[in-house]
mmCIF file of C-alpha atoms and ligand atoms in Angstrom:
data_model
loop_
_atom_site.group_PDB
_atom_site.id
_atom_site.type_symbol
_atom_site.label_atom_id
_atom_site.label_comp_id
_atom_site.label_asym_id
_atom_site.label_seq_id
_atom_site.Cartn_x
_atom_site.Cartn_y
_atom_site.Cartn_z
ATOM 1 C CA MET A 1 -35.420 8.153 72.501
ATOM 2 C CA LYS A 2 -36.791 5.080 71.759
ATOM 3 C CA GLU A 3 -39.724 6.651 69.805
ATOM 4 C CA GLN A 4 -36.920 8.929 67.898
ATOM 5 C CA LEU A 5 -35.307 5.323 67.171
ATOM 6 C CA ALA A 6 -38.295 3.701 65.883
ATOM 7 C CA LYS A 7 -39.205 6.607 63.385
ATOM 8 C CA ILE A 8 -35.832 6.547 61.940
ATOM 9 C CA ARG A 9 -36.251 3.342 61.463
ATOM 10 C CA ALA A 10 -39.478 2.922 59.845
ATOM 11 C CA GLU A 11 -38.811 6.030 57.627
ATOM 12 C CA ALA A 12 -35.081 4.839 56.638
ATOM 13 C CA LEU A 13 -36.274 1.430 55.743
ATOM 14 C CA SER A 14 -39.335 2.827 53.507
ATOM 15 C CA ALA A 15 -36.757 5.347 51.843
ATOM 16 C CA PHE A 16 -34.737 2.633 51.034
ATOM 17 C CA GLU A 17 -37.376 0.424 49.571
ATOM 18 C CA ASN A 18 -38.091 2.987 47.184
ATOM 19 C CA VAL A 19 -34.803 4.794 46.198
ATOM 20 C CA ARG A 20 -34.577 4.610 42.367
ATOM 21 C CA ASP A 21 -30.764 6.001 41.728
ATOM 22 C CA ALA A 22 -27.372 5.551 42.622
ATOM 23 C CA ALA A 23 -27.143 9.182 43.681
ATOM 24 C CA ALA A 24 -30.679 9.046 45.843
ATOM 25 C CA LEU A 25 -29.214 6.182 47.673
ATOM 26 C CA ASP A 26 -25.936 7.605 48.374
ATOM 27 C CA GLU A 27 -27.953 10.976 49.711
ATOM 28 C CA LEU A 28 -29.985 8.276 51.837
ATOM 29 C CA ARG A 29 -26.766 6.450 53.253
ATOM 30 C CA VAL A 30 -25.547 10.209 54.435
ATOM 31 C CA ARG A 31 -28.738 11.336 55.787
ATOM 32 C CA TYR A 32 -29.485 8.194 58.156
ATOM 33 C CA LEU A 33 -26.513 6.423 58.647
ATOM 34 C CA GLY A 34 -23.376 9.165 57.938
ATOM 35 C CA LYS A 35 -21.387 10.954 60.510
ATOM 36 C CA LYS A 36 -23.756 13.970 60.763
ATOM 37 C CA GLY A 37 -26.638 11.685 60.027
ATOM 38 C CA GLU A 38 -29.633 11.353 62.068
ATOM 39 C CA LEU A 39 -28.611 8.107 63.898
ATOM 40 C CA THR A 40 -25.500 9.538 65.272
ATOM 41 C CA ALA A 41 -27.392 12.593 66.312
ATOM 42 C CA VAL A 42 -29.615 10.498 68.269
ATOM 43 C CA LEU A 43 -26.870 8.109 69.665
ATOM 44 C CA LYS A 44 -25.254 11.401 70.775
ATOM 45 C CA GLN A 45 -27.549 11.846 73.060
ATOM 46 C CA MET A 46 -27.103 8.509 75.079
ATOM 47 C CA GLY A 47 -25.009 10.601 77.540
ATOM 48 C CA ARG A 48 -28.140 11.773 79.020
ATOM 49 C CA LEU A 49 -29.692 8.362 79.800
ATOM 50 C CA SER A 50 -29.195 6.931 83.109
ATOM 51 C CA ALA A 51 -27.031 3.784 83.828
ATOM 52 C CA GLU A 52 -29.837 1.313 83.709
ATOM 53 C CA GLU A 53 -31.462 2.544 80.774
ATOM 54 C CA ARG A 54 -28.316 2.850 78.522
ATOM 55 C CA PRO A 55 -27.819 -0.981 77.610
ATOM 56 C CA ALA A 56 -30.976 -1.745 76.476
ATOM 57 C CA MET A 57 -30.909 1.291 74.365
ATOM 58 C CA GLY A 58 -27.372 0.874 73.192
ATOM 59 C CA GLN A 59 -28.955 -2.441 71.997
ATOM 60 C CA LEU A 60 -31.649 -1.210 70.312
ATOM 61 C CA ALA A 61 -29.963 1.887 68.494
ATOM 62 C CA ASN A 62 -27.641 -1.037 67.576
ATOM 63 C CA GLU A 63 -30.374 -3.219 65.755
ATOM 64 C CA VAL A 64 -31.367 -0.207 64.051
ATOM 65 C CA ARG A 65 -28.182 0.765 62.663
ATOM 66 C CA ALA A 66 -27.921 -3.040 61.507
ATOM 67 C CA ALA A 67 -31.210 -2.723 60.148
ATOM 68 C CA LEU A 68 -30.284 0.197 58.037
ATOM 69 C CA GLU A 69 -27.150 -1.095 56.695
ATOM 70 C CA ASN A 70 -28.737 -4.025 55.532
ATOM 71 C CA ALA A 71 -31.567 -2.348 53.752
ATOM 72 C CA LEU A 72 -29.023 0.015 52.075
ATOM 73 C CA ASP A 73 -26.983 -3.270 50.891
ATOM 74 C CA THR A 74 -30.072 -4.642 49.692
ATOM 75 C CA ALA A 75 -30.963 -1.504 47.740
ATOM 76 C CA SER A 76 -27.300 -1.056 46.348
ATOM 77 C CA LYS A 77 -27.544 -4.781 44.915
ATOM 78 C CA LYS A 78 -30.779 -4.317 43.507
ATOM 79 C CA MET A 79 -29.703 -1.321 41.600
ATOM 80 C CA GLU A 80 -26.205 -2.965 40.383
ATOM 81 C CA GLU A 81 -28.473 -5.723 39.151
ATOM 82 C CA ALA A 82 -30.976 -3.370 37.362
ATOM 83 C CA ALA A 83 -28.107 -1.352 36.026
ATOM 84 C CA LEU A 84 -26.435 -4.719 34.331
ATOM 85 C CA SER A 85 -29.433 -5.887 33.084
ATOM 86 C CA ALA A 86 -30.461 -2.705 31.474
ATOM 87 C CA LYS A 87 -26.911 -2.488 29.716
ATOM 88 C CA LEU A 88 -27.170 -6.195 28.710
ATOM 89 C CA LYS A 89 -30.295 -5.212 27.002
ATOM 90 C CA ALA A 90 -28.927 -2.376 25.288
ATOM 91 C CA GLU A 91 -26.132 -4.420 23.966
ATOM 92 C CA THR A 92 -28.028 -7.210 22.546
ATOM 93 C CA VAL A 93 -26.683 -8.326 19.494
ATOM 94 C CA ASP A 94 -28.855 -8.933 16.755
ATOM 95 C CA VAL A 95 -27.378 -12.081 15.128
ATOM 96 C CA THR A 96 -30.201 -11.758 11.996
ATOM 97 C CA ILE A 97 -28.581 -8.610 10.751
ATOM 98 C CA PRO A 98 -26.569 -9.128 7.511
ATOM 99 C CA GLY A 99 -23.017 -9.019 7.468
ATOM 100 C CA ARG A 100 -21.095 -5.969 6.160
ATOM 101 C CA GLN A 101 -19.212 -7.135 3.207
ATOM 102 C CA VAL A 102 -15.733 -7.093 3.339
ATOM 103 C CA GLN A 103 -13.657 -5.287 0.390
ATOM 104 C CA VAL A 104 -11.101 -7.284 -0.834
ATOM 105 C CA GLY A 105 -8.157 -6.168 -2.730
ATOM 106 C CA ARG A 106 -6.788 -7.245 -6.148
ATOM 107 C CA ARG A 107 -3.554 -6.833 -7.778
ATOM 108 C CA HIS A 108 -3.071 -3.842 -10.219
ATOM 109 C CA PRO A 109 -3.274 -5.724 -13.604
ATOM 110 C CA MET A 110 0.346 -3.555 -14.173
ATOM 111 C CA ASN A 111 1.496 -5.338 -11.248
ATOM 112 C CA THR A 112 0.316 -8.904 -12.334
ATOM 113 C CA ALA A 113 2.225 -8.418 -15.649
ATOM 114 C CA LEU A 114 5.499 -7.098 -13.986
ATOM 115 C CA ASP A 115 4.959 -10.220 -11.742
ATOM 116 C CA GLU A 116 5.065 -12.258 -14.719
ATOM 117 C CA MET A 117 8.187 -10.403 -16.335
ATOM 118 C CA LYS A 118 10.269 -11.001 -13.028
ATOM 119 C CA GLU A 119 9.179 -14.794 -13.007
ATOM 120 C CA ILE A 120 10.249 -15.144 -16.567
ATOM 121 C CA PHE A 121 13.128 -13.415 -16.311
ATOM 122 C CA THR A 122 14.359 -14.644 -12.819
ATOM 123 C CA GLY A 123 14.336 -18.365 -14.063
ATOM 124 C CA MET A 124 16.478 -17.488 -16.559
ATOM 125 C CA GLY A 125 18.937 -16.259 -14.074
ATOM 126 C CA PHE A 126 18.507 -12.365 -13.970
ATOM 127 C CA THR A 127 18.561 -10.530 -11.185
ATOM 128 C CA VAL A 128 16.020 -7.730 -10.422
ATOM 129 C CA LEU A 129 17.445 -4.069 -9.587
ATOM 130 C CA ASP A 130 15.576 -1.078 -8.545
ATOM 131 C CA GLY A 131 17.023 2.465 -8.753
ATOM 132 C CA PRO A 132 16.684 5.870 -8.671
ATOM 133 C CA GLU A 133 13.823 7.938 -10.596
ATOM 134 C CA ILE A 134 15.818 11.371 -9.863
ATOM 135 C CA GLU A 135 18.690 10.768 -12.173
ATOM 136 C CA LEU A 136 21.741 12.217 -13.078
ATOM 137 C CA SER A 137 21.475 13.469 -16.857
ATOM 138 C CA GLU A 138 25.260 12.150 -16.771
ATOM 139 C CA LEU A 139 23.824 8.515 -16.335
ATOM 140 C CA ASN A 140 20.280 9.205 -18.269
ATOM 141 C CA PHE A 141 22.629 10.495 -21.094
ATOM 142 C CA ASP A 142 26.063 10.954 -21.374
ATOM 143 C CA ARG A 143 27.193 7.428 -19.849
ATOM 144 C CA LEU A 144 24.771 5.894 -22.598
ATOM 145 C CA ASN A 145 26.472 7.577 -25.411
ATOM 146 C CA ALA A 146 23.633 10.379 -25.856
ATOM 147 C CA GLY A 147 26.271 13.473 -25.273
ATOM 148 C CA GLU A 148 25.409 17.111 -25.601
ATOM 149 C CA GLY A 149 23.072 17.787 -28.277
ATOM 150 C CA HIS A 150 21.477 14.539 -28.527
ATOM 151 C CA PRO A 151 17.905 15.461 -29.018
ATOM 152 C CA SER A 152 16.463 13.059 -26.529
ATOM 153 C CA ARG A 153 17.841 15.830 -24.077
ATOM 154 C CA ASP A 154 15.785 18.511 -25.437
ATOM 155 C CA TRP A 155 13.915 20.666 -22.481
ATOM 156 C CA SER A 156 10.753 19.699 -24.213
ATOM 157 C CA ASP A 157 11.072 16.103 -23.753
ATOM 158 C CA THR A 158 13.001 16.384 -20.479
ATOM 159 C CA PHE A 159 11.958 17.337 -17.098
ATOM 160 C CA TYR A 160 15.309 18.934 -15.248
ATOM 161 C CA PHE A 161 15.538 20.252 -11.709
ATOM 162 C CA ASP A 162 17.994 22.741 -12.903
ATOM 163 C CA THR A 163 19.346 25.073 -15.429
ATOM 164 C CA ASP A 164 22.910 23.160 -15.763
ATOM 165 C CA GLU A 165 20.593 19.883 -17.011
ATOM 166 C CA ARG A 166 22.276 17.866 -14.531
ATOM 167 C CA VAL A 167 19.349 16.409 -12.467
ATOM 168 C CA MET A 168 16.315 15.250 -14.013
ATOM 169 C CA LEU A 169 13.646 12.731 -13.751
ATOM 170 C CA ARG A 170 14.957 9.834 -15.510
ATOM 171 C CA SER A 171 13.357 9.609 -19.140
ATOM 172 C CA GLN A 172 13.863 5.986 -19.390
ATOM 173 C CA THR A 173 15.042 2.828 -17.368
ATOM 174 C CA SER A 174 18.441 2.742 -19.390
ATOM 175 C CA PRO A 175 20.610 4.633 -16.612
ATOM 176 C CA MET A 176 19.964 1.381 -14.459
ATOM 177 C CA GLN A 177 22.567 -0.221 -16.863
ATOM 178 C CA VAL A 178 25.553 2.053 -15.975
ATOM 179 C CA ARG A 179 24.465 1.915 -12.315
ATOM 180 C CA ALA A 180 24.697 -1.762 -12.829
ATOM 181 C CA MET A 181 27.913 -2.033 -14.656
ATOM 182 C CA ASP A 182 29.233 0.540 -11.831
ATOM 183 C CA THR A 183 28.349 -1.658 -8.935
ATOM 184 C CA LEU A 184 28.259 -5.457 -10.146
ATOM 185 C CA PRO A 185 30.573 -7.726 -10.802
ATOM 186 C CA LEU A 186 30.835 -9.196 -14.123
ATOM 187 C CA PRO A 187 29.217 -11.157 -15.597
ATOM 188 C CA ILE A 188 25.976 -9.310 -15.476
ATOM 189 C CA ARG A 189 22.232 -10.284 -16.041
ATOM 190 C CA MET A 190 19.697 -8.056 -14.658
ATOM 191 C CA ILE A 191 16.275 -6.485 -15.376
ATOM 192 C CA ALA A 192 15.377 -3.010 -13.817
ATOM 193 C CA PRO A 193 11.600 -2.204 -13.779
ATOM 194 C CA GLY A 194 10.698 1.420 -12.715
ATOM 195 C CA ARG A 195 8.673 4.594 -13.431
ATOM 196 C CA VAL A 196 9.734 7.168 -16.169
ATOM 197 C CA TYR A 197 9.049 10.415 -16.934
ATOM 198 C CA ARG A 198 8.466 12.695 -20.496
ATOM 199 C CA LYS A 199 7.224 15.796 -20.980
ATOM 200 C CA ASP A 200 3.994 14.134 -22.963
ATOM 201 C CA GLU A 201 0.564 15.485 -22.668
ATOM 202 C CA VAL A 202 -1.963 13.135 -21.017
ATOM 203 C CA ASP A 203 -4.437 11.152 -23.767
ATOM 204 C CA ALA A 204 -5.489 7.724 -24.498
ATOM 205 C CA THR A 205 -1.975 6.378 -25.500
ATOM 206 C CA HIS A 206 0.688 8.896 -23.533
ATOM 207 C CA SER A 207 0.977 9.705 -19.678
ATOM 208 C CA PRO A 208 4.030 11.872 -18.677
ATOM 209 C CA MET A 209 4.876 9.072 -16.350
ATOM 210 C CA PHE A 210 5.005 5.507 -17.235
ATOM 211 C CA HIS A 211 6.672 2.321 -16.421
ATOM 212 C CA GLN A 212 9.587 0.457 -18.621
ATOM 213 C CA VAL A 213 11.402 -2.551 -17.681
ATOM 214 C CA GLU A 214 15.393 -2.510 -18.672
ATOM 215 C CA GLY A 215 17.466 -5.747 -19.258
ATOM 216 C CA MET A 216 20.828 -6.067 -19.895
ATOM 217 C CA VAL A 217 23.351 -9.287 -20.124
ATOM 218 C CA ILE A 218 27.325 -8.645 -20.062
ATOM 219 C CA ASP A 219 29.503 -11.780 -20.446
ATOM 220 C CA LYS A 220 32.270 -13.142 -22.633
ATOM 221 C CA GLY A 221 31.167 -14.308 -25.984
ATOM 222 C CA VAL A 222 27.881 -12.777 -26.161
ATOM 223 C CA THR A 223 26.418 -12.544 -29.507
ATOM 224 C CA MET A 224 23.145 -10.853 -31.115
ATOM 225 C CA ALA A 225 22.136 -14.737 -31.233
ATOM 226 C CA ASP A 226 21.725 -14.543 -27.561
ATOM 227 C CA LEU A 227 19.798 -11.301 -27.628
ATOM 228 C CA LYS A 228 17.317 -12.925 -30.462
ATOM 229 C CA GLY A 229 17.067 -16.279 -28.625
ATOM 230 C CA THR A 230 16.599 -14.734 -25.223
ATOM 231 C CA LEU A 231 13.929 -12.079 -26.287
ATOM 232 C CA ALA A 232 11.926 -14.441 -28.477
ATOM 233 C CA THR A 233 11.735 -17.181 -25.537
ATOM 234 C CA VAL A 234 10.367 -14.248 -23.542
ATOM 235 C CA ALA A 235 7.690 -13.684 -26.002
ATOM 236 C CA GLN A 236 6.859 -17.320 -26.284
ATOM 237 C CA ARG A 237 6.286 -17.619 -22.521
ATOM 238 C CA LEU A 238 4.211 -14.158 -22.859
ATOM 239 C CA TYR A 239 1.799 -15.008 -25.663
ATOM 240 C CA GLY A 240 2.372 -18.949 -26.233
ATOM 241 C CA PRO A 241 4.489 -21.220 -27.671
ATOM 242 C CA ASP A 242 3.707 -20.413 -31.088
ATOM 243 C CA THR A 243 4.370 -16.887 -30.881
ATOM 244 C CA LYS A 244 6.518 -15.419 -34.028
ATOM 245 C CA THR A 245 8.776 -12.663 -33.346
ATOM 246 C CA ARG A 246 10.828 -10.203 -35.935
ATOM 247 C CA PHE A 247 13.630 -8.195 -35.558
ATOM 248 C CA ARG A 248 13.808 -4.766 -37.379
ATOM 249 C CA PRO A 249 16.968 -2.479 -37.439
ATOM 250 C CA HIS A 250 16.203 0.641 -35.348
ATOM 251 C CA HIS A 251 18.806 3.368 -34.008
ATOM 252 C CA PHE A 252 19.789 3.475 -30.313
ATOM 253 C CA PRO A 253 22.965 5.597 -28.831
ATOM 254 C CA PHE A 254 23.954 3.068 -26.540
ATOM 255 C CA THR A 255 23.475 0.064 -28.445
ATOM 256 C CA GLU A 256 24.954 -1.101 -31.988
ATOM 257 C CA PRO A 257 23.485 -2.706 -33.817
ATOM 258 C CA SER A 258 20.087 -1.887 -32.553
ATOM 259 C CA CYS A 259 16.671 -3.026 -32.949
ATOM 260 C CA GLU A 260 13.072 -3.343 -32.401
ATOM 261 C CA MET A 261 11.421 -6.286 -31.648
ATOM 262 C CA ASP A 262 7.537 -6.943 -32.988
ATOM 263 C CA VAL A 263 5.506 -10.165 -32.058
ATOM 264 C CA GLN A 264 3.176 -11.381 -34.635
ATOM 265 C CA CYS A 265 -0.778 -10.321 -33.431
ATOM 266 C CA HIS A 266 -1.797 -12.742 -30.752
ATOM 267 C CA LYS A 267 -5.414 -11.832 -31.659
ATOM 268 C CA CYS A 268 -5.426 -12.227 -35.491
ATOM 269 C CA GLY A 269 -2.540 -14.174 -35.827
ATOM 270 C CA GLY A 270 -1.052 -11.782 -38.081
ATOM 271 C CA ALA A 271 -3.685 -10.853 -40.726
ATOM 272 C CA GLY A 272 -4.463 -7.361 -39.536
ATOM 273 C CA CYS A 273 -6.894 -6.257 -36.501
ATOM 274 C CA PRO A 274 -7.618 -3.278 -34.724
ATOM 275 C CA THR A 275 -5.677 -4.708 -31.823
ATOM 276 C CA CYS A 276 -2.344 -4.581 -34.228
ATOM 277 C CA LYS A 277 -3.742 -1.640 -36.074
ATOM 278 C CA GLY A 278 -3.979 -3.918 -39.356
ATOM 279 C CA GLU A 279 -0.373 -4.533 -39.297
ATOM 280 C CA GLY A 280 -0.349 -8.037 -38.207
ATOM 281 C CA TRP A 281 2.835 -7.228 -35.638
ATOM 282 C CA ILE A 282 2.826 -5.393 -32.633
ATOM 283 C CA GLU A 283 6.161 -3.306 -31.560
ATOM 284 C CA LEU A 284 6.952 -4.725 -27.834
ATOM 285 C CA LEU A 285 10.454 -3.572 -27.075
ATOM 286 C CA GLY A 286 14.137 -1.924 -28.384
ATOM 287 C CA ALA A 287 16.976 -3.631 -27.920
ATOM 288 C CA GLY A 288 20.613 -4.057 -29.007
ATOM 289 C CA MET A 289 24.087 -4.895 -28.752
ATOM 290 C CA ILE A 290 25.767 -2.556 -25.942
ATOM 291 C CA HIS A 291 28.158 -0.057 -27.570
ATOM 292 C CA PRO A 292 31.437 -0.530 -27.175
ATOM 293 C CA ARG A 293 31.761 2.942 -25.903
ATOM 294 C CA VAL A 294 29.109 2.681 -23.277
ATOM 295 C CA LEU A 295 31.409 -0.619 -22.076
ATOM 296 C CA GLU A 296 34.710 1.595 -21.904
ATOM 297 C CA MET A 297 32.994 4.445 -20.452
ATOM 298 C CA ALA A 298 32.214 1.739 -17.256
ATOM 299 C CA GLY A 299 35.746 0.432 -17.570
ATOM 300 C CA ILE A 300 34.860 -2.726 -18.984
ATOM 301 C CA ASP A 301 37.130 -4.009 -21.994
ATOM 302 C CA PRO A 302 34.906 -4.539 -25.177
ATOM 303 C CA ASN A 303 37.478 -6.755 -26.349
ATOM 304 C CA GLU A 304 37.177 -8.946 -23.568
ATOM 305 C CA TRP A 305 33.390 -8.672 -22.726
ATOM 306 C CA SER A 306 30.410 -8.054 -24.796
ATOM 307 C CA GLY A 307 26.615 -7.703 -23.896
ATOM 308 C CA TRP A 308 23.030 -6.646 -25.329
ATOM 309 C CA ALA A 309 20.336 -4.702 -23.582
ATOM 310 C CA PHE A 310 16.353 -4.629 -23.759
ATOM 311 C CA GLY A 311 13.992 -1.917 -22.466
ATOM 312 C CA PHE A 312 10.169 -1.948 -23.117
ATOM 313 C CA GLY A 313 6.878 -0.206 -21.772
ATOM 314 C CA LEU A 314 5.225 -2.161 -19.026
ATOM 315 C CA ASP A 315 2.281 -0.296 -19.355
ATOM 316 C CA ARG A 316 1.553 -1.102 -22.919
ATOM 317 C CA LEU A 317 2.450 -4.648 -22.202
ATOM 318 C CA ALA A 318 -0.263 -4.702 -19.697
ATOM 319 C CA MET A 319 -2.537 -3.029 -22.053
ATOM 320 C CA LEU A 320 -2.164 -5.342 -24.566
ATOM 321 C CA ARG A 321 -2.437 -8.378 -22.412
ATOM 322 C CA TYR A 322 -5.541 -7.141 -20.598
ATOM 323 C CA LYS A 323 -7.079 -5.569 -23.485
ATOM 324 C CA ILE A 324 -7.063 -2.058 -22.183
ATOM 325 C CA ASP A 325 -7.539 0.499 -24.828
ATOM 326 C CA ASP A 326 -6.926 3.864 -22.526
ATOM 327 C CA VAL A 327 -3.469 4.302 -20.721
ATOM 328 C CA ARG A 328 -5.067 6.586 -18.277
ATOM 329 C CA LEU A 329 -7.260 3.630 -16.648
ATOM 330 C CA ILE A 330 -4.115 2.325 -15.399
ATOM 331 C CA PHE A 331 -3.091 5.464 -13.576
ATOM 332 C CA GLU A 332 -6.528 6.548 -12.338
ATOM 333 C CA ASN A 333 -7.198 3.650 -9.975
ATOM 334 C CA ASP A 334 -10.745 3.918 -10.282
ATOM 335 C CA VAL A 335 -12.063 0.709 -8.199
ATOM 336 C CA ARG A 336 -14.648 0.132 -10.800
ATOM 337 C CA PHE A 337 -11.942 -0.524 -13.185
ATOM 338 C CA LEU A 338 -9.443 -2.463 -11.241
ATOM 339 C CA GLU A 339 -12.372 -4.628 -9.738
ATOM 340 C CA GLN A 340 -12.518 -6.628 -13.235
ATOM 341 C CA PHE A 341 -9.222 -7.766 -12.865
HETATM 342 N N1 DAH B 1 15.786 3.446 -23.335
HETATM 343 C C1 DAH B 1 14.953 3.103 -24.710
HETATM 344 C C2 DAH B 1 13.540 3.732 -24.698
HETATM 345 O O1 DAH B 1 13.280 4.431 -23.602
HETATM 346 C C3 DAH B 1 14.769 1.924 -24.746
HETATM 347 C C4 DAH B 1 15.832 0.796 -25.103
HETATM 348 C C5 DAH B 1 15.978 0.578 -26.444
HETATM 349 C C6 DAH B 1 16.330 0.291 -23.802
HETATM 350 C C7 DAH B 1 17.178 -0.449 -26.648
HETATM 351 C C8 DAH B 1 17.564 -0.406 -24.113
HETATM 352 C C9 DAH B 1 17.993 -0.604 -25.558
HETATM 353 O O2 DAH B 1 18.311 -1.264 -23.466
HETATM 354 O O3 DAH B 1 19.070 -1.680 -26.125
HETATM 355 O O4 DAH B 1 13.313 4.160 -25.955
#
């Protein structure tokens, strides 16, 4: 029995010393120290020993168990340390590798132009409104004095959702005038930017979806002089204090009188150049005094209140401002284009 214990001890110690991985170590633990292990098997034979032999043999057996447990402990600590240092080595950070470049986003030139407009108008006491792109033709046309048969209602220009021509993608931001009159208390000063839709083929200057900014003022004693003064000031804020504006008569169904406002070309100062197509002037917006019928349809008494309104294309404004020669660039969102602003 003594020899057996000595043999187990020698074998086990050398095995623990040379063990390579955690699975093998566990196998050794079971084999030597487990309930059905070699040491237990020897201890089971203790019963056969005489009463004199038993204490010494018991002591020896305990010593062997302690030595084995100690060796197991050392081996498993060694293994943990090895695993940790392998992990540290594998996860070493190479601080000399150049960093990854961070992509910084920029504002789209059209949003920059819009922010500028909002800033100018809110500074003059206007409220900014947002409205639906899916609109009732009643608001897009009828309530704006463009009744049945008006050419702008034509199928070839307008995206209708139904054959009754009741629901449509708004073709202008002007229905926001009606929504404002229907919901806001008087007096009103508002702008309403947003997307509008028309059945246009895509080319350098046309897109079936584009952006407009609508504006409207209703108050007591408002005249054409307020319209001209305010819009001329806006043009000067946009293009500099010396910017000249001119107003030409025009026709819109919802204003009377109606006009278009041009700004003198900021590029050539009016002499004529490619930017203004040789005209010396650039058309900026449509405007006019709100038609009395439009006020009446909203339940506003035109004898008591008057107002003016305007609408312009935001994409065109941004294109002029940032010298963009193709409207498709505004909508394609090619980062190579956007990075230039
Ligand atoms: N809605 C017009 C268009 O799309 C632009 C416009 C003209 C708006 C005159 C107005 C206005 O408010 O008074 O061409």
